Amino acid sequence: MSFDTKNIRNIILLGHPGCGKTTLAETMLFEGKGTSRRGNISDKSTTSDYTNIEQERGNSIFSTLLNVKWKNSKINIIDTPGYDDFVGEIISSIKVADTSVMLLNAKDGVEVGTELIWEYVDKFKTPNIFVVNHCDNEKADYDSTLEQAINRFGNKVIPFQYPLNQGIGFNTIVDALRMIVYHFPDGGGKPEKQPIPESEMERAKAMHNALVEAAAENDEGLMEKYFEAGTLTEEELTKGLKIALANQDILPVFCCSAERNMGSGRIMGFLNDIGPSPDERAPVELEDGSTLASDSSDRTSVFIFKTLTEPQVGKVTYFKVYSGSLKAGDDLVNATNQGSERFNQIFVANGKTRSAVDVLHAGDIGVTVKLKNTNFNETLNSKGVDRKIKPIEFPNPRIRTAVNPPSKAEMEKLIKALNQIQAEDPTFKVEQNATLKQTILHGQGQLQLDIIKYRVEKVNNVSMEFIKPKISYRETITKHAKDHYRHKKQSGGSGQFGEVHLTIEPWFEGMPPPEGLKPRSEEVEELPWGGKLVFLWCIIGGSIDAKFSNAIKKGIMTKMEEGPLTGSHCQNIRVCVYDGKMHPVDSNDMAFMLASTHVFKSAFNQAAPQLLEPIYDLEILCSGDVMGDVMSDLQTRRAIIQGMDSDGHYQKIKAKVPLAELYQYSSTLRSITQGRAKFSQDFAEFNPVPHDLQKSLISEYQNTLQEA
Ligand SMILES: Nc1nc2c(ncn2[C@@H]2O[C@H](COP(=O)(O)OP(=O)(O)OP(=O)(O)O)[C@@H](O)[C@H]2O)c(=O)[nH]1
Ligand SMILES: [Mg+2]
């Protein structure tokens, strides 16, 4: 069955872990007869959390596409994970959704997860409704949750409903839009409609007036009508609310108990009546700066927002039809690689169950299998159309860990598996670090990496052990030093001879020329790992022929690449070669290279060498009550606090922290704050390593040299 653009609603369920997204999705499916049995989390039987790992953990890890028919609409539902380890899954799905449904837990109100995910709702300007779930919890506090939402998200937050009897006995909702009470039978489902009791009339009326006013505000005609008549007809109200919701000028609040199946039908009804269809959203931006409206009479363009691999099937590709219609059997051209792809079969999905359809119209979301050469973030068009939908930007990785290399054969299997995961998960990166000689994994959080480990071990049958990643230190000097060295070798036939005298000093921008020396040439090497080597040729009187200067510089670079202290890269050093000796027969490039490597090393060691370590800018968002714990933990990590900011309910801490102290920070932070904090990190600079640490790192390196 196919649906016209006007009858499609694409919604995304969002919210802090455990707020009830998957349960609400299940309830919506059940109410819309998309499933005959309502599954739940404790039985591991929901349609959305269908993978073993999700069922084992009781959390969503992947975003899942579902669909349900409600009245004349087809509602595509994307259920997302709450943990921000899986932010990639969330972001790619927000891109294709037309309304977000942000769940709040009536017991906990606005949580850190709500805050973080809101950033993306805001960025994509997605129309949003709030749903206060868990109204049946004994500690449910709808009013406080609403107040927190208003404090955080402003006066656009307008309640459309409230629970009449929140807590364990919850079964009644007052609906201020329809001015009616929904009373649910035991076990939930279809409610009985009842008049609002007199005792609630005043509150309900005030709410109703507020939402009517908000609906009228965006349209002059409606505003006039409202002032004249003091109210709006249902049709006018619908029109006003549609405009306000689509423009993010109103953030309606609903309430429910997903677990008891009380309230989900009304939410779907609202989405059907008021939620924007894809063509009521702003046109999508294209890479060339133009835009594309959702119009099924146009030529076809589809955008890939997610891919995954299923053992029996191979590649599974999720897409949204942004314009035109896509029919099974259509050939489209990939705008990135110009390859042609046949969509042999197209499906709609309910979790792992896929049903083949003949056609999907503009705005609809579907699935296909066996595309040959198409990845996420790519656009495919009808032949002759050249459109590239602006790709989704993903956040940089926040944590890193190294992999203990297994046997060579196993390692090949492991890398293949990791590369495949990387191809599906834009927030995960595998790096073969040649300098550190380690395979390093970069991700969003420990939980994400643990899940990757689980997948690799269970699906690919390779064991993977995480170890602490090495740190990419740098070496430099802090003083001036002077030394010389003669390399001389006489063995039978031709010998080797080269003698080099040089000074070394810390290089900095704008430093004066060397005292007492006359540079004949200056070479500035921009080092691939950052920083510089400035090489001055100050030979007078021809004690070393200029033709050897390259070999001498090369000898120095060898040591710069593998520094004298710990084998790390050296940086920001100025070298002046000012004297030396040649032999008319025995001098050659090799002899001068060896001499310069040697003299550079010994001069370096006399120049008060300093190890530098990478420092990261850390930004933590946490709730006020765990701030003390976060701060005292930071104190154990050599952190330098840069600032603290309070954003009403939340605290933002900025600090500079050495990377060496951030290993497994995401798990520690989660455990000391019970999940009520999030962080991001970005490389800031290299700073000197404290004296004691430098000493132990040097002796560690010297030991490995002796062992080798
Ligand atoms: N009492 C009650 N429990 C609920 C309600 N909604 C969800 N739950 C329970 O809360 C737990 C978490 O629900 P989920 O649906 O998995 O929450 P989620 O938002 O999908 O969580 P993540 O996928 O981890 O982000 C489960 O044990 C549910 O049974 C509700 O309205 N009332
Ligand atoms: Mg879930």
XYZ file of C-alpha atoms and ligand atoms in Angstrom:
741
model
C 0.000 0.000 0.000
C 1.354 3.407 -0.878
C 0.706 6.739 0.794
C 0.676 10.201 -0.735
C 3.056 12.788 0.633
C 0.200 14.569 2.414
C -0.616 11.406 4.348
C 2.861 10.634 5.560
C 4.104 11.545 9.030
C 7.724 10.877 9.921
C 8.279 10.969 13.645
C 11.304 10.288 15.754
C 11.125 9.240 19.403
C 13.823 10.922 21.461
C 14.827 11.215 25.082
C 17.096 10.288 27.955
C 17.736 6.540 28.396
C 14.817 4.743 29.972
C 12.228 7.473 29.402
C 10.119 4.908 27.547
C 10.662 5.473 23.813
C 10.713 1.814 22.837
C 7.706 1.076 25.030
C 5.785 3.997 23.508
C 6.701 2.818 19.995
C 5.380 -0.647 20.832
C 2.179 0.828 22.206
C 1.706 2.940 19.083
C 2.169 -0.119 16.867
C -0.313 -2.077 18.934
C -2.906 0.695 18.932
C -2.511 1.114 15.174
C -2.823 -2.659 14.727
C 0.741 -2.871 13.437
C 1.249 -5.747 15.854
C -1.244 -8.093 17.407
C 0.599 -8.595 20.669
C 1.997 -5.729 22.702
C 5.567 -6.643 23.583
C 7.524 -5.171 26.455
C 11.067 -4.566 27.593
C 11.130 -7.079 30.452
C 9.996 -9.937 28.171
C 12.513 -8.811 25.533
C 9.631 -8.837 23.094
C 9.386 -5.325 21.634
C 9.332 -4.903 17.868
C 11.947 -2.179 18.046
C 14.623 -3.688 20.310
C 14.915 -6.860 18.232
C 18.665 -7.498 18.336
C 20.169 -9.880 20.898
C 22.348 -7.232 22.396
C 19.475 -4.786 22.907
C 17.429 -7.494 24.541
C 20.309 -8.588 26.734
C 20.940 -5.032 27.932
C 17.370 -3.771 28.008
C 18.382 -0.621 26.107
C 18.054 0.470 22.524
C 21.373 0.653 20.715
C 20.282 1.164 17.123
C 17.651 3.414 15.704
C 14.801 1.290 14.395
C 12.295 2.072 11.685
C 8.662 1.161 12.323
C 5.447 2.167 10.617
C 1.832 2.213 11.558
C -1.370 3.358 9.953
C -3.446 5.833 11.906
C -6.682 7.115 10.409
C -5.634 8.247 6.927
C -1.927 8.644 7.703
C 0.991 6.335 7.649
C 3.211 7.196 10.583
C 6.837 6.201 10.136
C 8.266 5.941 13.634
C 11.986 5.936 14.311
C 12.799 4.706 17.790
C 16.242 5.897 18.873
C 18.666 4.968 21.650
C 18.852 7.359 24.604
C 22.546 6.941 25.421
C 24.630 9.538 23.704
C 27.229 6.884 22.924
C 24.890 6.211 20.008
C 24.472 9.820 18.968
C 25.243 8.866 15.349
C 22.042 6.807 15.242
C 20.099 9.726 16.675
C 21.464 12.420 14.375
C 21.017 10.512 11.138
C 17.404 9.802 12.053
C 16.604 13.384 13.055
C 17.691 14.405 9.562
C 14.840 12.450 7.978
C 12.149 13.012 10.633
C 9.496 15.707 10.303
C 8.348 15.810 13.931
C 10.278 14.851 17.017
C 8.542 13.395 20.026
C 10.719 14.136 23.034
C 9.786 11.967 25.986
C 10.255 13.209 29.526
C 10.109 10.945 32.528
C 7.421 12.316 34.881
C 9.572 11.190 37.788
C 12.797 12.867 36.645
C 11.762 15.811 34.487
C 14.259 17.332 32.080
C 17.410 15.194 32.169
C 20.908 15.544 30.764
C 19.967 13.295 27.850
C 17.031 15.593 27.062
C 19.364 18.581 26.970
C 21.904 16.958 24.720
C 19.468 15.596 22.209
C 17.656 18.925 22.155
C 20.745 20.440 20.573
C 20.081 18.392 17.460
C 16.324 19.044 17.408
C 17.224 22.702 17.521
C 19.882 22.391 14.841
C 17.556 20.643 12.400
C 14.659 22.942 13.426
C 12.471 19.888 13.812
C 8.906 20.575 14.986
C 8.683 18.987 18.413
C 6.151 17.792 20.925
C 6.924 16.723 24.475
C 5.357 13.637 25.977
C 5.513 13.273 29.739
C 5.664 9.509 30.196
C 5.711 7.314 33.310
C 2.621 9.123 34.653
C 1.782 5.898 36.499
C 4.972 6.076 38.557
C 4.382 6.626 42.251
C 6.784 9.561 42.162
C 5.392 11.047 38.942
C 5.264 14.842 39.122
C 3.769 16.274 35.961
C 3.717 19.873 37.174
C 7.364 19.879 38.110
C 8.317 18.233 34.803
C 6.312 20.854 32.930
C 7.910 23.644 34.908
C 11.395 22.301 34.165
C 10.530 22.102 30.478
C 9.301 25.706 30.467
C 12.418 26.850 32.338
C 14.660 25.088 29.907
C 12.847 25.432 26.581
C 10.907 28.642 27.145
C 7.344 29.846 26.892
C 6.727 27.983 23.685
C 6.208 24.954 25.888
C 2.430 24.757 26.188
C 0.558 21.956 27.956
C -2.199 20.333 25.891
C -2.954 17.714 28.508
C -2.387 16.811 32.135
C -2.868 13.632 34.154
C -5.852 13.809 36.455
C -4.603 11.150 38.825
C -0.900 10.632 38.306
C 0.815 7.933 40.375
C 0.056 4.285 40.806
C -3.660 4.690 40.114
C -3.143 6.734 36.927
C -5.834 6.161 34.316
C -7.274 9.577 33.411
C -6.040 12.432 31.229
C -7.569 15.884 30.881
C -7.232 17.060 27.285
C -7.298 20.838 27.044
C -7.242 20.890 23.232
C -10.423 18.855 22.860
C -11.736 19.932 26.282
C -12.523 16.372 27.232
C -11.385 13.729 29.708
C -9.946 10.385 28.568
C -10.612 7.639 31.046
C -8.754 4.394 30.356
C -9.883 0.885 31.214
C -7.553 -1.398 33.184
C -4.890 -2.548 30.748
C -5.212 0.666 28.732
C -6.211 0.893 25.107
C -9.220 2.805 23.882
C -10.349 5.369 26.435
C -13.832 6.371 27.363
C -14.507 10.052 26.664
C -15.987 11.914 29.581
C -16.821 15.546 30.311
C -14.303 17.522 32.313
C -15.379 17.522 35.973
C -16.365 20.883 37.409
C -13.392 20.832 39.785
C -10.973 20.774 36.824
C -12.854 23.195 34.610
C -10.957 26.321 35.606
C -7.538 24.779 35.024
C -8.569 23.117 31.756
C -10.112 26.330 30.432
C -7.038 28.365 31.249
C -4.902 25.793 29.412
C -7.276 25.767 26.485
C -7.223 29.548 26.180
C -3.448 29.583 26.319
C -3.135 27.107 23.495
C -5.774 28.825 21.377
C -3.934 32.077 21.825
C -0.657 30.428 20.847
C -2.363 28.995 17.748
C -3.751 32.404 16.771
C -0.518 34.259 17.304
C 1.090 33.164 14.054
C -1.610 34.287 11.700
C -3.031 37.780 11.593
C -6.424 36.640 10.356
C -6.703 34.141 13.153
C -5.611 36.685 15.736
C -8.347 39.071 14.656
C -10.913 36.303 14.730
C -9.755 35.313 18.172
C -10.081 38.845 19.518
C -13.520 39.280 17.984
C -15.034 35.943 18.910
C -12.930 35.104 21.964
C -12.298 31.646 20.491
C -11.561 29.810 17.237
C -13.468 27.148 15.346
C -11.894 23.696 15.301
C -10.781 24.223 11.711
C -9.139 27.538 12.522
C -7.492 26.078 15.556
C -6.083 23.213 13.488
C -4.744 25.657 10.919
C -3.109 27.857 13.564
C -1.575 24.943 15.429
C -0.208 23.429 12.236
C 1.623 26.653 11.382
C 2.879 27.130 14.920
C 4.120 23.544 15.268
C 5.807 23.492 11.867
C 7.656 26.727 12.730
C 8.720 25.481 16.171
C 6.663 28.357 17.624
C 4.845 26.007 19.915
C 6.089 22.975 21.816
C 2.931 21.117 22.901
C 3.067 18.854 25.944
C 1.142 15.588 26.168
C 1.121 12.931 28.860
C 0.839 9.168 28.943
C 1.849 5.884 30.424
C 3.441 3.915 27.632
C 3.737 0.871 29.870
C 0.002 0.801 30.558
C -0.941 1.845 27.030
C -2.712 4.975 28.151
C -2.433 8.015 25.912
C -0.574 6.885 22.791
C -3.660 6.909 20.540
C -4.309 10.575 21.256
C -0.698 11.441 20.433
C -0.975 9.664 17.084
C -4.283 11.432 16.488
C -2.588 14.777 17.085
C 0.261 13.871 14.722
C -2.262 12.851 12.089
C -4.251 16.096 12.436
C -1.574 18.667 13.229
C 1.838 17.083 12.608
C 3.496 18.327 9.413
C 3.596 16.101 6.350
C 6.992 16.088 4.588
C 5.901 18.762 2.093
C 4.955 21.078 4.956
C 8.553 21.182 6.152
C 11.107 23.592 4.759
C 12.692 22.155 1.586
C 15.855 20.162 2.202
C 19.174 21.884 1.522
C 21.373 20.642 -1.274
C 25.140 20.719 -1.295
C 25.237 23.411 -3.990
C 23.241 25.786 -1.779
C 19.889 25.299 -3.519
C 16.940 23.447 -1.980
C 14.608 20.623 -2.917
C 10.913 20.518 -2.022
C 9.113 17.285 -1.235
C 7.054 16.815 -4.393
C 6.123 13.419 -5.789
C 5.514 14.785 -9.296
C 9.194 15.829 -9.506
C 12.055 13.569 -10.658
C 13.236 11.114 -8.022
C 15.904 11.821 -5.397
C 16.519 9.569 -2.422
C 18.919 10.045 0.472
C 20.607 7.218 2.367
C 20.585 7.876 6.105
C 21.623 4.504 7.465
C 23.146 1.229 6.358
C 23.735 -2.002 8.202
C 24.767 -5.548 7.434
C 22.590 -8.535 8.175
C 24.231 -11.965 8.204
C 21.837 -13.682 5.770
C 21.033 -10.684 3.611
C 24.159 -8.543 3.371
C 23.821 -4.812 3.082
C 20.553 -3.229 4.183
C 20.036 0.405 3.200
C 17.594 2.861 4.768
C 16.517 5.820 2.700
C 14.092 8.695 2.499
C 12.504 9.628 -0.810
C 12.992 13.400 -0.862
C 11.290 13.993 -4.206
C 9.496 12.060 -6.919
C 8.471 8.449 -6.377
C 10.544 5.336 -6.132
C 9.209 2.142 -7.682
C 10.539 -1.361 -7.161
C 12.854 -2.088 -10.068
C 13.857 1.570 -10.602
C 17.433 2.374 -11.562
C 18.909 5.447 -9.888
C 22.314 7.047 -10.243
C 24.531 7.594 -7.212
C 25.470 11.289 -7.226
C 28.782 10.616 -5.462
C 30.257 7.879 -7.674
C 27.934 8.094 -10.713
C 27.279 4.348 -10.418
C 23.861 3.015 -11.342
C 21.935 1.150 -8.645
C 18.837 -0.964 -9.144
C 16.264 -0.895 -6.341
C 15.058 -4.402 -7.099
C 12.855 -4.570 -4.063
C 11.709 -1.819 -1.750
C 10.258 -2.379 1.677
C 8.651 -0.713 4.611
C 9.899 -1.960 7.955
C 8.675 -2.830 11.398
C 11.925 -3.620 13.165
C 13.334 -6.756 11.605
C 10.145 -7.468 9.647
C 10.154 -6.010 6.173
C 7.195 -5.903 3.815
C 7.718 -5.332 0.121
C 5.874 -2.417 -1.474
C 5.578 -1.349 -5.100
C 6.156 2.345 -4.711
C 7.104 4.972 -2.134
C 6.204 8.611 -2.733
C 8.071 11.790 -1.831
C 8.538 12.067 1.918
C 8.296 8.360 2.641
C 10.973 6.289 4.336
C 11.891 2.798 3.216
C 14.481 0.066 3.059
C 16.221 -1.800 0.290
C 18.822 -4.534 0.116
C 21.798 -5.436 -2.010
C 22.777 -2.010 -3.294
C 26.255 -2.447 -4.672
C 28.149 0.694 -4.132
C 26.177 3.146 -2.036
C 26.912 4.352 1.473
C 25.123 6.434 4.049
C 24.980 10.177 3.431
C 24.774 9.674 -0.339
C 22.036 10.794 -2.722
C 20.691 8.785 -5.652
C 18.714 10.394 -8.455
C 16.737 9.600 -11.566
C 19.036 9.468 -14.586
C 19.958 12.954 -15.748
C 19.257 14.613 -12.390
C 22.221 15.927 -10.445
C 21.322 16.643 -6.848
C 23.308 16.048 -3.713
C 21.420 16.425 -0.472
C 23.571 18.078 2.134
C 25.216 15.281 4.101
C 24.752 14.835 7.823
C 27.608 16.086 10.000
C 28.615 13.848 12.865
C 30.454 14.813 16.046
C 34.131 13.976 16.452
C 35.054 10.939 18.524
C 35.422 11.586 22.250
C 37.227 8.557 23.552
C 39.969 6.219 22.429
C 41.204 2.789 23.299
C 43.781 0.433 21.801
C 43.385 -3.145 20.739
C 45.703 -5.841 22.024
C 46.920 -7.400 18.788
C 45.948 -11.067 18.522
C 47.767 -13.446 16.135
C 48.406 -12.213 12.611
C 45.577 -14.239 11.078
C 43.161 -13.118 13.778
C 44.271 -9.530 13.354
C 43.270 -9.586 9.699
C 39.808 -10.848 10.592
C 39.540 -8.282 13.353
C 40.469 -5.359 11.134
C 38.003 -6.497 8.496
C 35.222 -6.626 11.089
C 36.147 -3.222 12.531
C 36.286 -1.669 9.082
C 32.820 -2.935 8.368
C 31.480 -1.392 11.560
C 33.246 1.843 10.681
C 31.496 1.863 7.318
C 28.123 1.712 9.097
C 28.818 3.927 12.072
C 30.030 7.425 11.214
C 30.931 8.149 14.831
C 33.437 5.304 15.078
C 36.957 5.334 13.611
C 39.682 2.709 13.360
C 43.208 4.072 13.149
C 46.407 2.168 12.460
C 48.847 4.426 14.236
C 52.286 3.805 12.776
C 54.113 5.957 15.320
C 52.539 4.349 18.345
C 52.466 0.962 16.607
C 48.949 0.381 17.856
C 45.484 -0.095 16.432
C 43.451 2.637 18.054
C 39.671 2.809 18.173
C 37.965 6.169 18.478
C 34.356 6.429 19.558
C 31.720 8.345 21.453
C 31.743 6.413 24.712
C 32.831 3.223 26.427
C 29.393 1.720 25.972
C 29.646 2.138 22.198
C 33.073 0.450 22.180
C 31.856 -2.352 24.440
C 28.989 -3.018 22.056
C 31.410 -3.052 19.133
C 33.506 -5.603 21.009
C 30.406 -7.696 21.605
C 29.473 -7.583 17.908
C 32.972 -8.453 16.773
C 33.171 -11.378 19.156
C 29.672 -12.752 18.636
C 29.171 -12.055 14.946
C 32.687 -12.277 13.560
C 34.035 -14.783 16.061
C 37.254 -12.909 16.772
C 38.210 -12.071 20.304
C 39.154 -8.488 20.987
C 40.827 -7.118 24.074
C 41.031 -3.418 24.870
C 44.265 -2.049 26.245
C 45.346 1.407 27.262
C 46.348 3.353 24.157
C 49.810 4.837 24.092
C 50.057 8.575 24.202
C 51.603 10.498 21.391
C 54.164 12.562 23.327
C 56.464 15.179 21.836
C 60.038 16.051 22.760
C 61.675 19.427 22.774
C 64.449 21.356 24.543
C 64.381 24.334 26.853
C 67.993 25.552 26.717
C 70.803 26.296 24.337
C 73.513 23.600 23.945
C 76.603 23.110 21.843
C 78.422 19.925 20.884
C 80.470 18.207 18.216
C 81.125 14.694 17.050
C 83.534 12.982 14.736
C 82.473 9.880 12.899
C 85.521 7.998 11.740
C 85.872 4.479 10.518
C 88.891 2.895 8.931
C 88.410 -0.664 7.844
C 90.531 -2.028 5.080
C 89.690 -0.064 1.937
C 87.920 3.299 1.917
C 86.986 4.734 5.301
C 84.270 7.032 6.562
C 84.895 10.457 7.961
C 82.658 13.332 9.013
C 82.826 15.816 11.842
C 79.963 18.147 12.751
C 79.833 21.041 15.248
C 76.444 22.466 16.035
C 74.327 24.410 18.475
C 70.743 23.628 19.282
C 68.175 25.879 20.915
C 64.428 26.011 21.457
C 62.756 27.537 18.409
C 59.987 30.100 18.747
C 58.248 32.463 16.335
C 60.201 35.686 15.845
C 63.378 34.551 17.632
C 66.513 36.622 16.935
C 69.316 35.304 14.701
C 72.003 33.239 16.453
C 74.625 35.205 18.322
C 78.088 35.270 16.847
C 77.165 33.102 13.850
C 76.500 34.032 10.264
C 73.841 31.880 8.661
C 74.464 31.324 4.948
C 71.162 29.608 4.457
C 68.059 28.834 6.454
C 65.718 25.895 5.890
C 62.440 25.669 7.738
C 60.986 22.171 7.952
C 57.283 22.060 8.793
C 57.158 18.754 10.609
C 54.345 16.383 9.643
C 53.522 15.880 13.353
C 53.406 19.620 14.063
C 56.061 22.146 15.049
C 59.252 23.002 13.209
C 62.901 22.274 12.639
C 64.855 25.361 11.634
C 68.171 24.403 10.091
C 70.854 27.092 9.730
C 73.990 26.507 7.705
C 76.630 28.732 9.313
C 79.811 27.204 7.917
C 82.448 29.736 6.939
C 85.713 28.968 5.292
C 84.484 25.708 3.803
C 85.268 23.419 6.752
C 82.347 21.281 5.512
C 81.359 21.372 1.888
C 77.795 22.685 1.419
C 76.994 19.542 -0.551
C 76.876 17.646 2.771
C 74.292 19.946 4.354
C 71.399 17.777 3.198
C 72.919 14.650 4.687
C 73.499 16.493 7.969
C 69.923 17.695 8.054
C 68.712 14.187 7.279
C 70.747 12.822 10.184
C 69.052 15.323 12.491
C 65.605 14.489 11.120
C 66.175 10.809 11.905
C 66.493 11.712 15.578
C 63.691 14.269 15.412
C 61.439 11.489 14.198
C 62.393 9.153 16.990
C 63.460 11.423 19.800
C 66.281 10.759 22.271
C 64.076 10.736 25.395
C 61.231 8.345 24.644
C 61.346 7.762 20.913
C 58.589 10.366 20.392
C 58.622 13.040 17.707
C 60.706 16.156 18.436
C 59.568 19.633 17.602
C 60.421 23.330 17.622
C 64.202 23.216 17.559
C 66.721 25.446 15.809
C 70.012 23.893 14.789
C 73.047 25.905 13.617
C 75.818 23.888 11.978
C 78.818 26.173 12.391
C 81.962 24.050 11.994
C 83.306 20.616 11.173
C 85.894 18.695 9.249
C 86.065 16.776 5.996
C 88.447 14.201 4.645
C 89.306 14.492 0.950
C 88.676 10.779 0.308
C 86.675 9.284 3.192
C 83.953 11.916 3.614
C 80.549 11.043 2.179
C 76.817 11.573 2.906
C 76.586 8.502 5.109
C 79.458 9.601 7.326
C 77.984 13.079 7.856
C 74.518 11.678 8.479
C 75.794 9.392 11.209
C 77.852 12.187 12.740
C 74.929 14.622 12.810
C 72.495 12.068 14.291
C 74.999 11.449 17.034
C 75.819 15.056 17.814
C 72.170 16.092 17.703
C 71.316 13.440 20.259
C 74.080 14.391 22.663
C 73.397 18.135 22.321
C 69.683 17.476 22.840
C 70.374 15.685 26.092
C 72.380 18.659 27.359
C 69.719 21.199 26.367
C 67.345 20.556 29.282
C 65.061 18.333 27.223
C 61.370 18.411 27.922
C 58.658 15.894 27.175
C 55.343 17.396 26.048
C 51.965 15.731 26.343
C 48.682 16.323 24.524
C 46.182 18.365 26.501
C 42.482 18.261 25.741
C 39.733 20.805 26.275
C 37.108 18.960 28.246
C 33.561 20.226 28.534
C 31.216 18.560 30.979
C 27.515 19.120 31.366
C 26.092 17.762 34.585
C 23.240 18.256 36.962
C 23.986 20.421 39.999
C 23.816 17.643 42.567
C 26.692 15.672 41.023
C 28.900 18.686 40.348
C 31.000 18.126 43.506
C 31.744 14.537 42.519
C 32.689 15.548 38.997
C 35.020 18.252 40.313
C 36.770 16.031 42.824
C 37.300 13.371 40.187
C 38.809 16.010 37.886
C 41.262 16.901 40.627
C 42.711 13.405 40.415
C 43.299 13.853 36.682
C 45.705 16.822 36.733
C 42.870 18.935 35.341
C 43.035 22.704 35.202
C 39.565 24.145 35.572
C 38.949 26.904 33.043
C 35.487 27.917 34.044
C 32.100 26.976 35.375
C 28.793 28.091 34.090
C 25.322 27.478 35.371
C 22.508 27.051 32.922
C 19.614 26.978 35.381
C 19.343 23.314 36.074
C 22.696 22.305 34.654
C 26.316 23.059 35.306
C 28.872 23.363 32.580
C 32.490 22.752 33.546
C 35.377 23.552 31.228
C 38.797 22.155 31.977
C 42.107 21.364 30.353
C 43.109 17.766 31.008
C 46.063 15.680 29.803
C 44.957 12.938 27.424
C 46.903 10.437 29.530
C 44.408 11.053 32.342
C 41.304 10.584 30.232
C 41.438 6.855 29.644
C 37.998 5.353 30.293
C 36.712 8.728 31.450
C 33.304 8.109 29.900
C 32.659 5.075 32.126
C 33.952 6.804 35.243
C 31.826 9.865 34.607
C 28.775 7.738 33.987
C 29.296 5.786 37.182
C 30.092 8.705 39.495
C 27.062 10.665 38.237
C 24.677 7.757 37.606
C 24.470 8.920 34.013
C 23.606 12.503 34.857
C 26.555 14.035 33.041
C 27.927 14.179 29.526
C 31.191 15.376 28.137
C 33.005 16.287 24.967
C 36.720 16.632 24.351
C 38.890 18.299 21.728
C 42.619 18.460 21.302
C 43.946 21.774 22.636
C 47.750 21.860 22.798
C 50.966 20.167 23.890
C 52.167 21.068 27.375
C 55.218 20.029 29.428
C 54.889 16.750 31.299
C 55.518 17.085 35.066
C 59.074 16.245 36.122
C 58.389 12.943 37.914
C 56.240 11.623 35.136
C 58.897 12.572 32.589
C 61.488 10.651 34.569
C 59.409 7.518 34.699
C 58.453 7.709 31.013
C 62.105 8.051 30.064
C 63.204 5.112 32.163
C 60.318 3.027 30.799
C 61.566 3.764 27.277
C 65.183 3.044 28.141
C 64.092 -0.331 29.544
C 62.298 -1.255 26.348
C 65.418 -0.306 24.380
C 67.518 -2.595 26.526
C 65.040 -5.433 26.183
C 64.974 -5.087 22.419
N 5.807 2.282 34.951
C 6.170 2.607 33.724
N 7.250 2.047 33.198
C 7.581 2.405 31.940
C 6.851 3.355 31.199
N 7.433 3.482 29.988
C 8.499 2.651 29.987
N 8.582 1.995 31.160
C 9.610 1.050 31.576
O 10.841 1.754 31.644
C 11.918 0.966 31.178
C 12.598 1.662 30.019
O 11.706 1.726 28.936
P 12.186 1.754 27.435
O 10.963 1.782 26.585
O 13.189 0.714 27.170
O 12.910 3.156 27.430
P 13.766 3.802 26.252
O 13.505 5.232 26.312
O 13.479 3.084 24.984
O 15.251 3.505 26.727
P 16.608 3.497 25.850
O 16.317 2.735 24.625
O 17.614 2.858 26.725
O 16.949 4.919 25.597
C 11.314 -0.382 30.799
O 11.466 -1.246 31.874
C 9.861 -0.066 30.575
O 9.053 -1.184 30.827
C 5.711 3.934 31.810
O 5.007 4.759 31.246
N 5.435 3.531 33.070
Mg 14.662 2.163 23.647
